[in-house]
Amino acid sequence: MATDAQQACFEAGIKFGSLYHQFAGTPVSPRSTRSLETAIAESIENQPFCESVTVAIDDDAVAADIDHENGYTELSGHLLEVDMRIAYDGVTVSTRMEMEDGYPLMKLVEVVETDD
Amino acid sequence: MATDAQQACFEAGIKFGSLYHQFAGTPVSPRSTRSLETAIAESIENQPFCESVTVAIDDDAVAADIDHENGYTELSGHLLEVDMRIAYDGVTVSTRMEMEDGYPLMKLVEVVETDD
Amino acid sequence: MATDAQQACFEAGIKFGSLYHQFAGTPVSPRSTRSLETAIAESIENQPFCESVTVAIDDDAVAADIDHENGYTELSGHLLEVDMRIAYDGVTVSTRMEMEDGYPLMKLVEVVETDD
Amino acid sequence: MATDAQQACFEAGIKFGSLYHQFAGTPVSPRSTRSLETAIAESIENQPFCESVTVAIDDDAVAADIDHENGYTELSGHLLEVDMRIAYDGVTVSTRMEMEDGYPLMKLVEVVETDD
């Protein structure tokens, strides 16, 4: 009923929602950004049709977000950028999460039918 | 670049991934299923383009899942069914999550272009 | 090895960490605060030794936190106050989470040995 | 009001509840266990009074838990063991999470007053 391209976009959305709501709230400091980036990427790459995930947590933004004595903050949208590529039955979808107007916007960058 | 229908499917996927990974792991018992259903639905309906969310947690499955003294279990895919309707720029997407072969499958039920 | 009072305090801490990290990040708006409060309280009350949980999400703070077009924000520590009572083997522990210096502080209010 | 030892046990509980409810539900496969262990440990070590966290995810249990085509499962209590040491104002608390009777039990191993 849905086209392969629509299905690919649905799958891409699932990965983004999963990534964000699994890991938002994780305690993070400049000492732990690299291990968290790696774990997020490798975790979401387990999901079906997920070819690659790249996560970049902004160390400077994390440091700036620490406004109390404890030396850490919680992961949230304004601290990270994510690129993801989903491949579903001959369609490749490139997606990206980045801040836009103070809101972590998840967006479709490109939908390519590679198969015909 | 993406069509409105593809964008609508992407949005639908985001909601499903969000719902699942925000609430999976929540302590649940037959005493607390109704309040959790309502909170999940009303929470996800806040997200953009989300017209309606219906969540049904299976009381019998919850009861059967309680295999220890403490009288509760953790919410996971085999305990709930979800129906969702997303409306994006003239396209309505109906989606559903239910168990298939032991895996909580999220799927596109219908993509309808209501606007032209 | 640990005393009953220490054990009771350990149990109280578990509930607080669970509550916060299960529900932080949940989409919330003034339309959905009541259902979320109820679901959080009933969910955590399922956990062992947990006598009562009261959750208050601040509608005005939620409204003030919405700074983008989408009309919702994510649940985090500065939006809620929690009171909890834990009873473990003759010891009752009262705990509270509230903001202190911009950080959601979880604290022991009272440890009472009711049994002797 | 509470003793330092009680406060230390409360802090230990917070870390355990946080760890479990932040990371339960994370997609995991034998390919991603090491990065997830590291990220969980480094993340929770950011929290106040947390001296060390060791996380061991059982690769064989993860592999056994994968019962569908997709090649991954979700992190839950029966897949991991955690040891943690909390130091609060002259008291050191050792804690451990492991399975007991099918339930991921978090327990106090030792409470030592190191300071006097």
PDB file of N, CA, C and O in Angstrom, chain B residues 78-110:
ATOM      1  N   HIS B  78       5.507  -6.322  23.683  1.00  0.00           N
ATOM      2  CA  HIS B  78       4.493  -7.375  23.599  1.00  0.00           C
ATOM      3  C   HIS B  78       3.295  -7.089  24.502  1.00  0.00           C
ATOM      4  O   HIS B  78       2.332  -7.850  24.510  1.00  0.00           O
ATOM      5  N   LEU B  79       3.342  -6.005  25.246  1.00  0.00           N
ATOM      6  CA  LEU B  79       2.238  -5.667  26.155  1.00  0.00           C
ATOM      7  C   LEU B  79       1.314  -4.590  25.602  1.00  0.00           C
ATOM      8  O   LEU B  79       0.300  -4.284  26.211  1.00  0.00           O
ATOM      9  N   LEU B  80       1.668  -4.008  24.477  1.00  0.00           N
ATOM     10  CA  LEU B  80       0.824  -2.895  24.023  1.00  0.00           C
ATOM     11  C   LEU B  80       0.591  -2.867  22.519  1.00  0.00           C
ATOM     12  O   LEU B  80       1.391  -3.393  21.750  1.00  0.00           O
ATOM     13  N   GLU B  81      -0.543  -2.275  22.158  1.00  0.00           N
ATOM     14  CA  GLU B  81      -0.869  -1.996  20.767  1.00  0.00           C
ATOM     15  C   GLU B  81      -1.117  -0.502  20.649  1.00  0.00           C
ATOM     16  O   GLU B  81      -1.685   0.118  21.548  1.00  0.00           O
ATOM     17  N   VAL B  82      -0.678   0.059  19.541  1.00  0.00           N
ATOM     18  CA  VAL B  82      -0.789   1.504  19.350  1.00  0.00           C
ATOM     19  C   VAL B  82      -1.337   1.786  17.959  1.00  0.00           C
ATOM     20  O   VAL B  82      -0.885   1.178  16.987  1.00  0.00           O
ATOM     21  N   ASP B  83      -2.310   2.694  17.875  1.00  0.00           N
ATOM     22  CA  ASP B  83      -2.756   3.227  16.588  1.00  0.00           C
ATOM     23  C   ASP B  83      -2.517   4.727  16.596  1.00  0.00           C
ATOM     24  O   ASP B  83      -2.759   5.399  17.606  1.00  0.00           O
ATOM     25  N   MET B  84      -2.068   5.232  15.468  1.00  0.00           N
ATOM     26  CA  MET B  84      -1.715   6.644  15.407  1.00  0.00           C
ATOM     27  C   MET B  84      -2.120   7.215  14.045  1.00  0.00           C
ATOM     28  O   MET B  84      -2.031   6.515  13.037  1.00  0.00           O
ATOM     29  N   ARG B  85      -2.555   8.474  14.067  1.00  0.00           N
ATOM     30  CA  ARG B  85      -2.853   9.136  12.787  1.00  0.00           C
ATOM     31  C   ARG B  85      -2.061  10.439  12.727  1.00  0.00           C
ATOM     32  O   ARG B  85      -2.129  11.265  13.628  1.00  0.00           O
ATOM     33  N   ILE B  86      -1.321  10.579  11.640  1.00  0.00           N
ATOM     34  CA  ILE B  86      -0.467  11.748  11.409  1.00  0.00           C
ATOM     35  C   ILE B  86      -1.040  12.520  10.222  1.00  0.00           C
ATOM     36  O   ILE B  86      -1.422  11.893   9.225  1.00  0.00           O
ATOM     37  N   ALA B  87      -1.112  13.839  10.334  1.00  0.00           N
ATOM     38  CA  ALA B  87      -1.562  14.642   9.191  1.00  0.00           C
ATOM     39  C   ALA B  87      -0.485  15.662   8.857  1.00  0.00           C
ATOM     40  O   ALA B  87      -0.129  16.488   9.699  1.00  0.00           O
ATOM     41  N   TYR B  88       0.027  15.585   7.639  1.00  0.00           N
ATOM     42  CA  TYR B  88       1.087  16.509   7.214  1.00  0.00           C
ATOM     43  C   TYR B  88       0.726  17.090   5.859  1.00  0.00           C
ATOM     44  O   TYR B  88       0.723  16.369   4.854  1.00  0.00           O
ATOM     45  N   ASP B  89       0.364  18.330   5.845  1.00  0.00           N
ATOM     46  CA  ASP B  89       0.233  19.059   4.580  1.00  0.00           C
ATOM     47  C   ASP B  89      -0.610  18.307   3.537  1.00  0.00           C
ATOM     48  O   ASP B  89      -0.167  18.083   2.401  1.00  0.00           O
ATOM     49  N   GLY B  90      -1.800  17.920   3.930  1.00  0.00           N
ATOM     50  CA  GLY B  90      -2.691  17.282   2.964  1.00  0.00           C
ATOM     51  C   GLY B  90      -2.528  15.776   2.839  1.00  0.00           C
ATOM     52  O   GLY B  90      -3.188  15.136   2.018  1.00  0.00           O
ATOM     53  N   VAL B  91      -1.660  15.197   3.626  1.00  0.00           N
ATOM     54  CA  VAL B  91      -1.491  13.734   3.610  1.00  0.00           C
ATOM     55  C   VAL B  91      -1.815  13.188   4.997  1.00  0.00           C
ATOM     56  O   VAL B  91      -1.338  13.727   5.992  1.00  0.00           O
ATOM     57  N   THR B  92      -2.645  12.161   5.057  1.00  0.00           N
ATOM     58  CA  THR B  92      -2.937  11.517   6.332  1.00  0.00           C
ATOM     59  C   THR B  92      -2.345  10.110   6.325  1.00  0.00           C
ATOM     60  O   THR B  92      -2.556   9.345   5.388  1.00  0.00           O
ATOM     61  N   VAL B  93      -1.602   9.817   7.375  1.00  0.00           N
ATOM     62  CA  VAL B  93      -0.956   8.510   7.495  1.00  0.00           C
ATOM     63  C   VAL B  93      -1.526   7.786   8.706  1.00  0.00           C
ATOM     64  O   VAL B  93      -1.549   8.343   9.809  1.00  0.00           O
ATOM     65  N   SER B  94      -1.992   6.576   8.496  1.00  0.00           N
ATOM     66  CA  SER B  94      -2.432   5.733   9.612  1.00  0.00           C
ATOM     67  C   SER B  94      -1.374   4.684   9.878  1.00  0.00           C
ATOM     68  O   SER B  94      -0.890   4.032   8.943  1.00  0.00           O
ATOM     69  N   THR B  95      -1.019   4.535  11.159  1.00  0.00           N
ATOM     70  CA  THR B  95       0.041   3.584  11.507  1.00  0.00           C
ATOM     71  C   THR B  95      -0.403   2.742  12.689  1.00  0.00           C
ATOM     72  O   THR B  95      -1.308   3.118  13.428  1.00  0.00           O
ATOM     73  N   ARG B  96       0.258   1.636  12.853  1.00  0.00           N
ATOM     74  CA  ARG B  96      -0.121   0.695  13.901  1.00  0.00           C
ATOM     75  C   ARG B  96       1.113  -0.057  14.397  1.00  0.00           C
ATOM     76  O   ARG B  96       1.983  -0.395  13.622  1.00  0.00           O
ATOM     77  N   MET B  97       1.153  -0.274  15.705  1.00  0.00           N
ATOM     78  CA  MET B  97       2.182  -1.160  16.249  1.00  0.00           C
ATOM     79  C   MET B  97       1.507  -2.356  16.869  1.00  0.00           C
ATOM     80  O   MET B  97       0.604  -2.222  17.697  1.00  0.00           O
ATOM     81  N   GLU B  98       1.942  -3.533  16.474  1.00  0.00           N
ATOM     82  CA  GLU B  98       1.442  -4.759  17.097  1.00  0.00           C
ATOM     83  C   GLU B  98       2.517  -5.830  16.971  1.00  0.00           C
ATOM     84  O   GLU B  98       3.475  -5.682  16.230  1.00  0.00           O
ATOM     85  N   MET B  99       2.341  -6.891  17.720  1.00  0.00           N
ATOM     86  CA  MET B  99       3.328  -7.962  17.700  1.00  0.00           C
ATOM     87  C   MET B  99       3.223  -8.761  16.409  1.00  0.00           C
ATOM     88  O   MET B  99       2.131  -9.080  15.947  1.00  0.00           O
ATOM     89  N   GLU B 100       4.363  -9.087  15.848  1.00  0.00           N
ATOM     90  CA  GLU B 100       4.396 -10.027  14.735  1.00  0.00           C
ATOM     91  C   GLU B 100       5.633 -10.884  14.912  1.00  0.00           C
ATOM     92  O   GLU B 100       6.748 -10.354  14.946  1.00  0.00           O
ATOM     93  N   ASP B 101       5.445 -12.193  15.040  1.00  0.00           N
ATOM     94  CA  ASP B 101       6.570 -13.109  15.261  1.00  0.00           C
ATOM     95  C   ASP B 101       7.443 -12.683  16.439  1.00  0.00           C
ATOM     96  O   ASP B 101       8.678 -12.693  16.334  1.00  0.00           O
ATOM     97  N   GLY B 102       6.819 -12.259  17.508  1.00  0.00           N
ATOM     98  CA  GLY B 102       7.566 -11.959  18.724  1.00  0.00           C
ATOM     99  C   GLY B 102       8.297 -10.629  18.722  1.00  0.00           C
ATOM    100  O   GLY B 102       9.094 -10.338  19.611  1.00  0.00           O
ATOM    101  N   TYR B 103       8.031  -9.817  17.728  1.00  0.00           N
ATOM    102  CA  TYR B 103       8.721  -8.535  17.613  1.00  0.00           C
ATOM    103  C   TYR B 103       7.678  -7.439  17.478  1.00  0.00           C
ATOM    104  O   TYR B 103       6.730  -7.585  16.710  1.00  0.00           O
ATOM    105  N   PRO B 104       7.793  -6.337  18.244  1.00  0.00           N
ATOM    106  CA  PRO B 104       6.788  -5.275  18.137  1.00  0.00           C
ATOM    107  C   PRO B 104       6.963  -4.504  16.837  1.00  0.00           C
ATOM    108  O   PRO B 104       7.792  -3.622  16.742  1.00  0.00           O
ATOM    109  N   LEU B 105       6.194  -4.872  15.845  1.00  0.00           N
ATOM    110  CA  LEU B 105       6.348  -4.289  14.508  1.00  0.00           C
ATOM    111  C   LEU B 105       5.550  -2.991  14.386  1.00  0.00           C
ATOM    112  O   LEU B 105       4.353  -2.948  14.667  1.00  0.00           O
ATOM    113  N   MET B 106       6.222  -1.935  13.950  1.00  0.00           N
ATOM    114  CA  MET B 106       5.555  -0.672  13.667  1.00  0.00           C
ATOM    115  C   MET B 106       5.321  -0.613  12.158  1.00  0.00           C
ATOM    116  O   MET B 106       6.263  -0.796  11.396  1.00  0.00           O
ATOM    117  N   LYS B 107       4.066  -0.380  11.762  1.00  0.00           N
ATOM    118  CA  LYS B 107       3.844  -0.406  10.319  1.00  0.00           C
ATOM    119  C   LYS B 107       2.905   0.683   9.805  1.00  0.00           C
ATOM    120  O   LYS B 107       2.038   1.161  10.526  1.00  0.00           O
ATOM    121  N   LEU B 108       3.099   1.035   8.542  1.00  0.00           N
ATOM    122  CA  LEU B 108       2.220   1.964   7.839  1.00  0.00           C
ATOM    123  C   LEU B 108       0.983   1.194   7.425  1.00  0.00           C
ATOM    124  O   LEU B 108       1.087   0.169   6.747  1.00  0.00           O
ATOM    125  N   VAL B 109      -0.170   1.668   7.818  1.00  0.00           N
ATOM    126  CA  VAL B 109      -1.413   1.010   7.430  1.00  0.00           C
ATOM    127  C   VAL B 109      -1.976   1.651   6.172  1.00  0.00           C
ATOM    128  O   VAL B 109      -2.441   0.972   5.262  1.00  0.00           O
ATOM    129  N   GLU B 110      -1.906   2.974   6.100  1.00  0.00           N
ATOM    130  CA  GLU B 110      -2.527   3.673   4.971  1.00  0.00           C
ATOM    131  C   GLU B 110      -1.904   5.056   4.833  1.00  0.00           C
ATOM    132  O   GLU B 110      -1.678   5.743   5.822  1.00  0.00           O
TER     133      GLU B 110
END
